């Protein structure tokens, strides 16, 4: 499983980048020669902070942000 997903992830990225409505605004980080459970170069707390910033940036203006500290 670890080494057979590589092409599938590249194909998924191509499909996402081709999306227009809505456009894809994400990112995929590859870990060449990493196993299936590789979770990226960032430690978990940094990745969660990055995700929270994206959510807050796209939230409606009147949305509460008590969760964001």
mmCIF file with all atom_site columns, N, CA and C in Angstrom:
data_model
loop_
_atom_site.group_PDB
_atom_site.id
_atom_site.type_symbol
_atom_site.label_atom_id
_atom_site.label_alt_id
_atom_site.label_comp_id
_atom_site.label_asym_id
_atom_site.label_entity_id
_atom_site.label_seq_id
_atom_site.pdbx_PDB_ins_code
_atom_site.Cartn_x
_atom_site.Cartn_y
_atom_site.Cartn_z
_atom_site.occupancy
_atom_site.B_iso_or_equiv
_atom_site.pdbx_formal_charge
_atom_site.auth_seq_id
_atom_site.auth_comp_id
_atom_site.auth_asym_id
_atom_site.auth_atom_id
_atom_site.pdbx_PDB_model_num
ATOM 1   N N  . UNK A 1 1  ? 0.828   -1.194 0.000   1.00 0.00 ? 1  UNK A N  1
ATOM 2   C CA . UNK A 1 1  ? 0.000   0.000  0.000   1.00 0.00 ? 1  UNK A CA 1
ATOM 3   C C  . UNK A 1 1  ? 0.866   1.250  0.000   1.00 0.00 ? 1  UNK A C  1
ATOM 4   N N  . UNK A 1 2  ? 1.919   1.258  0.762   1.00 0.00 ? 2  UNK A N  1
ATOM 5   C CA . UNK A 1 2  ? 2.749   2.454  0.902   1.00 0.00 ? 2  UNK A CA 1
ATOM 6   C C  . UNK A 1 2  ? 3.277   2.976  -0.423  1.00 0.00 ? 2  UNK A C  1
ATOM 7   N N  . UNK A 1 3  ? 3.691   2.095  -1.286  1.00 0.00 ? 3  UNK A N  1
ATOM 8   C CA . UNK A 1 3  ? 4.378   2.546  -2.489  1.00 0.00 ? 3  UNK A CA 1
ATOM 9   C C  . UNK A 1 3  ? 3.503   2.523  -3.731  1.00 0.00 ? 3  UNK A C  1
ATOM 10  N N  . UNK A 1 4  ? 2.283   2.046  -3.626  1.00 0.00 ? 4  UNK A N  1
ATOM 11  C CA . UNK A 1 4  ? 1.404   1.989  -4.782  1.00 0.00 ? 4  UNK A CA 1
ATOM 12  C C  . UNK A 1 4  ? 0.431   3.164  -4.830  1.00 0.00 ? 4  UNK A C  1
ATOM 13  N N  . UNK A 1 5  ? 0.423   3.985  -3.815  1.00 0.00 ? 5  UNK A N  1
ATOM 14  C CA . UNK A 1 5  ? -0.476  5.140  -3.794  1.00 0.00 ? 5  UNK A CA 1
ATOM 15  C C  . UNK A 1 5  ? 0.117   6.353  -4.494  1.00 0.00 ? 5  UNK A C  1
ATOM 16  N N  . UNK A 1 6  ? 1.404   6.342  -4.750  1.00 0.00 ? 6  UNK A N  1
ATOM 17  C CA . UNK A 1 6  ? 2.107   7.485  -5.310  1.00 0.00 ? 6  UNK A CA 1
ATOM 18  C C  . UNK A 1 6  ? 1.425   8.035  -6.561  1.00 0.00 ? 6  UNK A C  1
ATOM 19  N N  . UNK A 1 7  ? 1.212   7.192  -7.566  1.00 0.00 ? 7  UNK A N  1
ATOM 20  C CA . UNK A 1 7  ? 0.598   7.658  -8.811  1.00 0.00 ? 7  UNK A CA 1
ATOM 21  C C  . UNK A 1 7  ? -0.826  8.139  -8.584  1.00 0.00 ? 7  UNK A C  1
ATOM 22  N N  . UNK A 1 8  ? -1.553  7.475  -7.715  1.00 0.00 ? 8  UNK A N  1
ATOM 23  C CA . UNK A 1 8  ? -2.934  7.879  -7.435  1.00 0.00 ? 8  UNK A CA 1
ATOM 24  C C  . UNK A 1 8  ? -2.988  9.277  -6.823  1.00 0.00 ? 8  UNK A C  1
ATOM 25  N N  . UNK A 1 9  ? -2.062  9.583  -5.946  1.00 0.00 ? 9  UNK A N  1
ATOM 26  C CA . UNK A 1 9  ? -2.055  10.908 -5.317  1.00 0.00 ? 9  UNK A CA 1
ATOM 27  C C  . UNK A 1 9  ? -1.707  11.976 -6.346  1.00 0.00 ? 9  UNK A C  1
ATOM 28  N N  . UNK A 1 10 ? -0.775  11.696 -7.239  1.00 0.00 ? 10 UNK A N  1
ATOM 29  C CA . UNK A 1 10 ? -0.449  12.659 -8.300  1.00 0.00 ? 10 UNK A CA 1
ATOM 30  C C  . UNK A 1 10 ? -1.653  12.880 -9.216  1.00 0.00 ? 10 UNK A C  1
ATOM 31  N N  . UNK A 1 11 ? -2.378  11.833 -9.531  1.00 0.00 ? 11 UNK A N  1
ATOM 32  C CA . UNK A 1 11 ? -3.578  11.974 -10.369 1.00 0.00 ? 11 UNK A CA 1
ATOM 33  C C  . UNK A 1 11 ? -4.662  12.767 -9.652  1.00 0.00 ? 11 UNK A C  1
ATOM 34  N N  . UNK A 1 12 ? -4.811  12.518 -8.359  1.00 0.00 ? 12 UNK A N  1
ATOM 35  C CA . UNK A 1 12 ? -5.790  13.277 -7.593  1.00 0.00 ? 12 UNK A CA 1
ATOM 36  C C  . UNK A 1 12 ? -5.412  14.757 -7.591  1.00 0.00 ? 12 UNK A C  1
ATOM 37  N N  . UNK A 1 13 ? -4.132  15.053 -7.406  1.00 0.00 ? 13 UNK A N  1
ATOM 38  C CA . UNK A 1 13 ? -3.694  16.447 -7.417  1.00 0.00 ? 13 UNK A CA 1
ATOM 39  C C  . UNK A 1 13 ? -3.991  17.095 -8.772  1.00 0.00 ? 13 UNK A C  1
ATOM 40  N N  . UNK A 1 14 ? -3.726  16.396 -9.860  1.00 0.00 ? 14 UNK A N  1
ATOM 41  C CA . UNK A 1 14 ? -4.042  16.928 -11.192 1.00 0.00 ? 14 UNK A CA 1
ATOM 42  C C  . UNK A 1 14 ? -5.532  17.248 -11.315 1.00 0.00 ? 14 UNK A C  1
ATOM 43  N N  . UNK A 1 15 ? -6.377  16.352 -10.828 1.00 0.00 ? 15 UNK A N  1
ATOM 44  C CA . UNK A 1 15 ? -7.829  16.574 -10.884 1.00 0.00 ? 15 UNK A CA 1
ATOM 45  C C  . UNK A 1 15 ? -8.240  17.770 -10.041 1.00 0.00 ? 15 UNK A C  1
ATOM 46  N N  . UNK A 1 16 ? -7.674  17.875 -8.859  1.00 0.00 ? 16 UNK A N  1
ATOM 47  C CA . UNK A 1 16 ? -8.012  19.000 -7.988  1.00 0.00 ? 16 UNK A CA 1
ATOM 48  C C  . UNK A 1 16 ? -7.585  20.321 -8.611  1.00 0.00 ? 16 UNK A C  1
ATOM 49  N N  . UNK A 1 17 ? -6.404  20.370 -9.176  1.00 0.00 ? 17 UNK A N  1
ATOM 50  C CA . UNK A 1 17 ? -5.908  21.610 -9.790  1.00 0.00 ? 17 UNK A CA 1
ATOM 51  C C  . UNK A 1 17 ? -6.721  22.006 -11.021 1.00 0.00 ? 17 UNK A C  1
ATOM 52  N N  . UNK A 1 18 ? -7.368  21.043 -11.663 1.00 0.00 ? 18 UNK A N  1
ATOM 53  C CA . UNK A 1 18 ? -8.205  21.331 -12.831 1.00 0.00 ? 18 UNK A CA 1
ATOM 54  C C  . UNK A 1 18 ? -9.595  21.833 -12.434 1.00 0.00 ? 18 UNK A C  1
ATOM 55  N N  . UNK A 1 19 ? -9.966  21.691 -11.187 1.00 0.00 ? 19 UNK A N  1
ATOM 56  C CA . UNK A 1 19 ? -11.297 22.113 -10.725 1.00 0.00 ? 19 UNK A CA 1
ATOM 57  C C  . UNK A 1 19 ? -11.452 23.626 -10.864 1.00 0.00 ? 19 UNK A C  1
ATOM 58  N N  . UNK A 1 20 ? -12.625 24.038 -11.328 1.00 0.00 ? 20 UNK A N  1
ATOM 59  C CA . UNK A 1 20 ? -12.874 25.472 -11.527 1.00 0.00 ? 20 UNK A CA 1
ATOM 60  C C  . UNK A 1 20 ? -14.045 26.011 -10.713 1.00 0.00 ? 20 UNK A C  1
ATOM 61  N N  . UNK A 1 21 ? -14.980 25.156 -10.332 1.00 0.00 ? 21 UNK A N  1
ATOM 62  C CA . UNK A 1 21 ? -16.149 25.655 -9.631  1.00 0.00 ? 21 UNK A CA 1
ATOM 63  C C  . UNK A 1 21 ? -16.541 24.699 -8.507  1.00 0.00 ? 21 UNK A C  1
ATOM 64  N N  . UNK A 1 22 ? -16.018 24.879 -7.352  1.00 0.00 ? 22 UNK A N  1
ATOM 65  C CA . UNK A 1 22 ? -15.082 25.922 -6.925  1.00 0.00 ? 22 UNK A CA 1
ATOM 66  C C  . UNK A 1 22 ? -13.645 25.554 -7.273  1.00 0.00 ? 22 UNK A C  1
ATOM 67  N N  . UNK A 1 23 ? -12.790 26.565 -7.371  1.00 0.00 ? 23 UNK A N  1
ATOM 68  C CA . UNK A 1 23 ? -11.379 26.290 -7.648  1.00 0.00 ? 23 UNK A CA 1
ATOM 69  C C  . UNK A 1 23 ? -10.695 25.664 -6.436  1.00 0.00 ? 23 UNK A C  1
ATOM 70  N N  . UNK A 1 24 ? -9.730  24.843 -6.708  1.00 0.00 ? 24 UNK A N  1
ATOM 71  C CA . UNK A 1 24 ? -8.955  24.192 -5.645  1.00 0.00 ? 24 UNK A CA 1
ATOM 72  C C  . UNK A 1 24 ? -7.963  25.195 -5.076  1.00 0.00 ? 24 UNK A C  1
ATOM 73  N N  . UNK A 1 25 ? -7.918  25.305 -3.770  1.00 0.00 ? 25 UNK A N  1
ATOM 74  C CA . UNK A 1 25 ? -6.995  26.225 -3.124  1.00 0.00 ? 25 UNK A CA 1
ATOM 75  C C  . UNK A 1 25 ? -6.109  25.543 -2.108  1.00 0.00 ? 25 UNK A C  1
ATOM 76  N N  . UNK A 1 26 ? -6.018  24.239 -2.184  1.00 0.00 ? 26 UNK A N  1
ATOM 77  C CA . UNK A 1 26 ? -5.252  23.490 -1.194  1.00 0.00 ? 26 UNK A CA 1
ATOM 78  C C  . UNK A 1 26 ? -3.822  23.242 -1.616  1.00 0.00 ? 26 UNK A C  1
ATOM 79  N N  . UNK A 1 27 ? -3.192  22.366 -0.887  1.00 0.00 ? 27 UNK A N  1
ATOM 80  C CA . UNK A 1 27 ? -1.821  21.986 -1.211  1.00 0.00 ? 27 UNK A CA 1
ATOM 81  C C  . UNK A 1 27 ? -1.602  20.531 -0.814  1.00 0.00 ? 27 UNK A C  1
ATOM 82  N N  . UNK A 1 28 ? -0.703  19.894 -1.523  1.00 0.00 ? 28 UNK A N  1
ATOM 83  C CA . UNK A 1 28 ? -0.317  18.519 -1.224  1.00 0.00 ? 28 UNK A CA 1
ATOM 84  C C  . UNK A 1 28 ? 1.189   18.511 -1.041  1.00 0.00 ? 28 UNK A C  1
ATOM 85  N N  . UNK A 1 29 ? 1.641   17.936 0.041   1.00 0.00 ? 29 UNK A N  1
ATOM 86  C CA . UNK A 1 29 ? 3.075   17.836 0.317   1.00 0.00 ? 29 UNK A CA 1
ATOM 87  C C  . UNK A 1 29 ? 3.471   16.379 0.151   1.00 0.00 ? 29 UNK A C  1
ATOM 88  N N  . UNK A 1 30 ? 4.441   16.153 -0.697  1.00 0.00 ? 30 UNK A N  1
ATOM 89  C CA . UNK A 1 30 ? 4.894   14.792 -0.969  1.00 0.00 ? 30 UNK A CA 1
ATOM 90  C C  . UNK A 1 30 ? 6.092   14.442 -0.101  1.00 0.00 ? 30 UNK A C  1
ATOM 91  N N  . UNK A 1 31 ? 6.173   13.183 0.262   1.00 0.00 ? 31 UNK A N  1
ATOM 92  C CA . UNK A 1 31 ? 7.299   12.649 1.029   1.00 0.00 ? 31 UNK A CA 1
ATOM 93  C C  . UNK A 1 31 ? 7.899   11.473 0.283   1.00 0.00 ? 31 UNK A C  1
ATOM 94  N N  . UNK A 1 32 ? 8.736   11.761 -0.723  1.00 0.00 ? 32 UNK A N  1
ATOM 95  C CA . UNK A 1 32 ? 9.311   10.668 -1.496  1.00 0.00 ? 32 UNK A CA 1
ATOM 96  C C  . UNK A 1 32 ? 9.996   9.627  -0.605  1.00 0.00 ? 32 UNK A C  1
ATOM 97  N N  . UNK A 1 33 ? 9.718   8.384  -0.888  1.00 0.00 ? 33 UNK A N  1
ATOM 98  C CA . UNK A 1 33 ? 10.287  7.239  -0.178  1.00 0.00 ? 33 UNK A CA 1
ATOM 99  C C  . UNK A 1 33 ? 9.839   7.149  1.283   1.00 0.00 ? 33 UNK A C  1
ATOM 100 N N  . UNK A 1 34 ? 8.756   7.844  1.606   1.00 0.00 ? 34 UNK A N  1
ATOM 101 C CA . UNK A 1 34 ? 8.203   7.762  2.955   1.00 0.00 ? 34 UNK A CA 1
ATOM 102 C C  . UNK A 1 34 ? 7.086   6.723  2.970   1.00 0.00 ? 34 UNK A C  1
ATOM 103 N N  . UNK A 1 35 ? 6.854   6.152  4.111   1.00 0.00 ? 35 UNK A N  1
ATOM 104 C CA . UNK A 1 35 ? 5.814   5.143  4.257   1.00 0.00 ? 35 UNK A CA 1
ATOM 105 C C  . UNK A 1 35 ? 4.413   5.726  4.246   1.00 0.00 ? 35 UNK A C  1
ATOM 106 N N  . UNK A 1 36 ? 3.424   4.852  4.298   1.00 0.00 ? 36 UNK A N  1
ATOM 107 C CA . UNK A 1 36 ? 2.016   5.226  4.221   1.00 0.00 ? 36 UNK A CA 1
ATOM 108 C C  . UNK A 1 36 ? 1.604   6.186  5.343   1.00 0.00 ? 36 UNK A C  1
ATOM 109 N N  . UNK A 1 37 ? 2.189   6.078  6.494   1.00 0.00 ? 37 UNK A N  1
ATOM 110 C CA . UNK A 1 37 ? 1.786   6.900  7.640   1.00 0.00 ? 37 UNK A CA 1
ATOM 111 C C  . UNK A 1 37 ? 2.571   8.200  7.765   1.00 0.00 ? 37 UNK A C  1
ATOM 112 N N  . UNK A 1 38 ? 3.378   8.537  6.770   1.00 0.00 ? 38 UNK A N  1
ATOM 113 C CA . UNK A 1 38 ? 4.125   9.798  6.812   1.00 0.00 ? 38 UNK A CA 1
ATOM 114 C C  . UNK A 1 38 ? 3.133   10.946 6.867   1.00 0.00 ? 38 UNK A C  1
ATOM 115 N N  . UNK A 1 39 ? 3.333   11.875 7.763   1.00 0.00 ? 39 UNK A N  1
ATOM 116 C CA . UNK A 1 39 ? 2.356   12.947 7.948   1.00 0.00 ? 39 UNK A CA 1
ATOM 117 C C  . UNK A 1 39 ? 2.908   14.323 7.621   1.00 0.00 ? 39 UNK A C  1
ATOM 118 N N  . UNK A 1 40 ? 4.015   14.391 6.926   1.00 0.00 ? 40 UNK A N  1
ATOM 119 C CA . UNK A 1 40 ? 4.533   15.671 6.476   1.00 0.00 ? 40 UNK A CA 1
ATOM 120 C C  . UNK A 1 40 ? 5.687   16.175 7.309   1.00 0.00 ? 40 UNK A C  1
ATOM 121 N N  . UNK A 1 41 ? 6.292   17.274 6.839   1.00 0.00 ? 41 UNK A N  1
ATOM 122 C CA . UNK A 1 41 ? 7.471   17.803 7.512   1.00 0.00 ? 41 UNK A CA 1
ATOM 123 C C  . UNK A 1 41 ? 7.165   18.616 8.770   1.00 0.00 ? 41 UNK A C  1
ATOM 124 N N  . UNK A 1 42 ? 5.928   19.054 8.919   1.00 0.00 ? 42 UNK A N  1
ATOM 125 C CA . UNK A 1 42 ? 5.579   19.875 10.082  1.00 0.00 ? 42 UNK A CA 1
ATOM 126 C C  . UNK A 1 42 ? 5.164   19.010 11.260  1.00 0.00 ? 42 UNK A C  1
ATOM 127 N N  . UNK A 1 43 ? 5.501   19.441 12.478  1.00 0.00 ? 43 UNK A N  1
ATOM 128 C CA . UNK A 1 43 ? 4.949   18.741 13.642  1.00 0.00 ? 43 UNK A CA 1
ATOM 129 C C  . UNK A 1 43 ? 3.434   18.978 13.698  1.00 0.00 ? 43 UNK A C  1
ATOM 130 N N  . UNK A 1 44 ? 2.728   18.104 14.369  1.00 0.00 ? 44 UNK A N  1
ATOM 131 C CA . UNK A 1 44 ? 1.264   18.162 14.403  1.00 0.00 ? 44 UNK A CA 1
ATOM 132 C C  . UNK A 1 44 ? 0.745   19.527 14.834  1.00 0.00 ? 44 UNK A C  1
ATOM 133 N N  . UNK A 1 45 ? 1.312   20.128 15.873  1.00 0.00 ? 45 UNK A N  1
ATOM 134 C CA . UNK A 1 45 ? 0.780   21.409 16.355  1.00 0.00 ? 45 UNK A CA 1
ATOM 135 C C  . UNK A 1 45 ? 0.926   22.510 15.305  1.00 0.00 ? 45 UNK A C  1
ATOM 136 N N  . UNK A 1 46 ? 1.972   22.475 14.496  1.00 0.00 ? 46 UNK A N  1
ATOM 137 C CA . UNK A 1 46 ? 2.134   23.476 13.439  1.00 0.00 ? 46 UNK A CA 1
ATOM 138 C C  . UNK A 1 46 ? 1.140   23.244 12.301  1.00 0.00 ? 46 UNK A C  1
ATOM 139 N N  . UNK A 1 47 ? 0.911   21.994 11.956  1.00 0.00 ? 47 UNK A N  1
ATOM 140 C CA . UNK A 1 47 ? -0.051  21.668 10.902  1.00 0.00 ? 47 UNK A CA 1
ATOM 141 C C  . UNK A 1 47 ? -1.461  22.082 11.321  1.00 0.00 ? 47 UNK A C  1
ATOM 142 N N  . UNK A 1 48 ? -1.824  21.829 12.578  1.00 0.00 ? 48 UNK A N  1
ATOM 143 C CA . UNK A 1 48 ? -3.146  22.225 13.071  1.00 0.00 ? 48 UNK A CA 1
ATOM 144 C C  . UNK A 1 48 ? -3.297  23.740 13.077  1.00 0.00 ? 48 UNK A C  1
ATOM 145 N N  . UNK A 1 49 ? -2.239  24.451 13.434  1.00 0.00 ? 49 UNK A N  1
ATOM 146 C CA . UNK A 1 49 ? -2.277  25.918 13.421  1.00 0.00 ? 49 UNK A CA 1
ATOM 147 C C  . UNK A 1 49 ? -2.489  26.424 11.992  1.00 0.00 ? 49 UNK A C  1
ATOM 148 N N  . UNK A 1 50 ? -1.785  25.832 11.036  1.00 0.00 ? 50 UNK A N  1
ATOM 149 C CA . UNK A 1 50 ? -1.939  26.208 9.631   1.00 0.00 ? 50 UNK A CA 1
ATOM 150 C C  . UNK A 1 50 ? -3.371  25.961 9.152   1.00 0.00 ? 50 UNK A C  1
ATOM 151 N N  . UNK A 1 51 ? -3.932  24.830 9.523   1.00 0.00 ? 51 UNK A N  1
ATOM 152 C CA . UNK A 1 51 ? -5.307  24.507 9.138   1.00 0.00 ? 51 UNK A CA 1
ATOM 153 C C  . UNK A 1 51 ? -6.296  25.482 9.775   1.00 0.00 ? 51 UNK A C  1
ATOM 154 N N  . UNK A 1 52 ? -6.100  25.820 11.042  1.00 0.00 ? 52 UNK A N  1
ATOM 155 C CA . UNK A 1 52 ? -6.994  26.753 11.733  1.00 0.00 ? 52 UNK A CA 1
ATOM 156 C C  . UNK A 1 52 ? -6.936  28.137 11.098  1.00 0.00 ? 52 UNK A C  1
ATOM 157 N N  . UNK A 1 53 ? -5.758  28.568 10.672  1.00 0.00 ? 53 UNK A N  1
ATOM 158 C CA . UNK A 1 53 ? -5.625  29.867 10.010  1.00 0.00 ? 53 UNK A CA 1
ATOM 159 C C  . UNK A 1 53 ? -6.410  29.889 8.700   1.00 0.00 ? 53 UNK A C  1
ATOM 160 N N  . UNK A 1 54 ? -6.361  28.801 7.955   1.00 0.00 ? 54 UNK A N  1
ATOM 161 C CA . UNK A 1 54 ? -7.118  28.713 6.701   1.00 0.00 ? 54 UNK A CA 1
ATOM 162 C C  . UNK A 1 54 ? -8.619  28.759 6.969   1.00 0.00 ? 54 UNK A C  1
ATOM 163 N N  . UNK A 1 55 ? -9.071  28.039 7.976   1.00 0.00 ? 55 UNK A N  1
ATOM 164 C CA . UNK A 1 55 ? -10.497 28.031 8.324   1.00 0.00 ? 55 UNK A CA 1
ATOM 165 C C  . UNK A 1 55 ? -10.943 29.426 8.740   1.00 0.00 ? 55 UNK A C  1
ATOM 166 N N  . UNK A 1 56 ? -10.169 30.080 9.594   1.00 0.00 ? 56 UNK A N  1
ATOM 167 C CA . UNK A 1 56 ? -10.514 31.423 10.066  1.00 0.00 ? 56 UNK A CA 1
ATOM 168 C C  . UNK A 1 56 ? -10.536 32.422 8.913   1.00 0.00 ? 56 UNK A C  1
ATOM 169 N N  . UNK A 1 57 ? -9.619  32.294 7.973   1.00 0.00 ? 57 UNK A N  1
ATOM 170 C CA . UNK A 1 57 ? -9.551  33.223 6.844   1.00 0.00 ? 57 UNK A CA 1
ATOM 171 C C  . UNK A 1 57 ? -10.760 33.091 5.920   1.00 0.00 ? 57 UNK A C  1
ATOM 172 N N  . UNK A 1 58 ? -11.382 31.927 5.879   1.00 0.00 ? 58 UNK A N  1
ATOM 173 C CA . UNK A 1 58 ? -12.509 31.695 4.978   1.00 0.00 ? 58 UNK A CA 1
ATOM 174 C C  . UNK A 1 58 ? -13.868 31.722 5.675   1.00 0.00 ? 58 UNK A C  1
ATOM 175 N N  . UNK A 1 59 ? -13.867 31.921 6.961   1.00 0.00 ? 59 UNK A N  1
ATOM 176 C CA . UNK A 1 59 ? -15.116 31.936 7.724   1.00 0.00 ? 59 UNK A CA 1
ATOM 177 C C  . UNK A 1 59 ? -15.895 33.217 7.431   1.00 0.00 ? 59 UNK A C  1
ATOM 178 N N  . UNK A 1 60 ? -17.219 33.175 7.534   1.00 0.00 ? 60 UNK A N  1
ATOM 179 C CA . UNK A 1 60 ? -18.010 34.396 7.385   1.00 0.00 ? 60 UNK A CA 1
ATOM 180 C C  . UNK A 1 60 ? -17.563 35.449 8.400   1.00 0.00 ? 60 UNK A C  1
ATOM 181 N N  . UNK A 1 61 ? -17.697 36.704 8.022   1.00 0.00 ? 61 UNK A N  1
ATOM 182 C CA . UNK A 1 61 ? -17.225 37.796 8.892   1.00 0.00 ? 61 UNK A CA 1
ATOM 183 C C  . UNK A 1 61 ? -17.862 37.778 10.273  1.00 0.00 ? 61 UNK A C  1
ATOM 184 N N  . UNK A 1 62 ? -19.122 37.373 10.337  1.00 0.00 ? 62 UNK A N  1
ATOM 185 C CA . UNK A 1 62 ? -19.821 37.393 11.623  1.00 0.00 ? 62 UNK A CA 1
ATOM 186 C C  . UNK A 1 62 ? -19.692 36.074 12.392  1.00 0.00 ? 62 UNK A C  1
ATOM 187 N N  . UNK A 1 63 ? -18.890 35.169 11.899  1.00 0.00 ? 63 UNK A N  1
ATOM 188 C CA . UNK A 1 63 ? -18.705 33.882 12.589  1.00 0.00 ? 63 UNK A CA 1
ATOM 189 C C  . UNK A 1 63 ? -17.901 34.079 13.870  1.00 0.00 ? 63 UNK A C  1
ATOM 190 N N  . UNK A 1 64 ? -18.315 33.411 14.910  1.00 0.00 ? 64 UNK A N  1
ATOM 191 C CA . UNK A 1 64 ? -17.571 33.476 16.158  1.00 0.00 ? 64 UNK A CA 1
ATOM 192 C C  . UNK A 1 64 ? -16.215 32.801 16.018  1.00 0.00 ? 64 UNK A C  1
ATOM 193 N N  . UNK A 1 65 ? -15.244 33.338 16.704  1.00 0.00 ? 65 UNK A N  1
ATOM 194 C CA . UNK A 1 65 ? -13.903 32.759 16.643  1.00 0.00 ? 65 UNK A CA 1
ATOM 195 C C  . UNK A 1 65 ? -13.366 32.467 18.038  1.00 0.00 ? 65 UNK A C  1
ATOM 196 N N  . UNK A 1 66 ? -14.263 32.066 18.926  1.00 0.00 ? 66 UNK A N  1
ATOM 197 C CA . UNK A 1 66 ? -13.828 31.761 20.295  1.00 0.00 ? 66 UNK A CA 1
ATOM 198 C C  . UNK A 1 66 ? -12.833 30.607 20.313  1.00 0.00 ? 66 UNK A C  1
ATOM 199 N N  . UNK A 1 67 ? -12.910 29.722 19.327  1.00 0.00 ? 67 UNK A N  1
ATOM 200 C CA . UNK A 1 67 ? -12.007 28.573 19.253  1.00 0.00 ? 67 UNK A CA 1
ATOM 201 C C  . UNK A 1 67 ? -10.600 28.985 18.860  1.00 0.00 ? 67 UNK A C  1
ATOM 202 N N  . UNK A 1 68 ? -10.467 30.158 18.241  1.00 0.00 ? 68 UNK A N  1
ATOM 203 C CA . UNK A 1 68 ? -9.162  30.596 17.738  1.00 0.00 ? 68 UNK A CA 1
ATOM 204 C C  . UNK A 1 68 ? -8.452  31.438 18.779  1.00 0.00 ? 68 UNK A C  1
ATOM 205 N N  . UNK A 1 69 ? -7.316  30.955 19.207  1.00 0.00 ? 69 UNK A N  1
ATOM 206 C CA . UNK A 1 69 ? -6.542  31.711 20.211  1.00 0.00 ? 69 UNK A CA 1
ATOM 207 C C  . UNK A 1 69 ? -5.125  31.830 19.762  1.00 0.00 ? 69 UNK A C  1
#
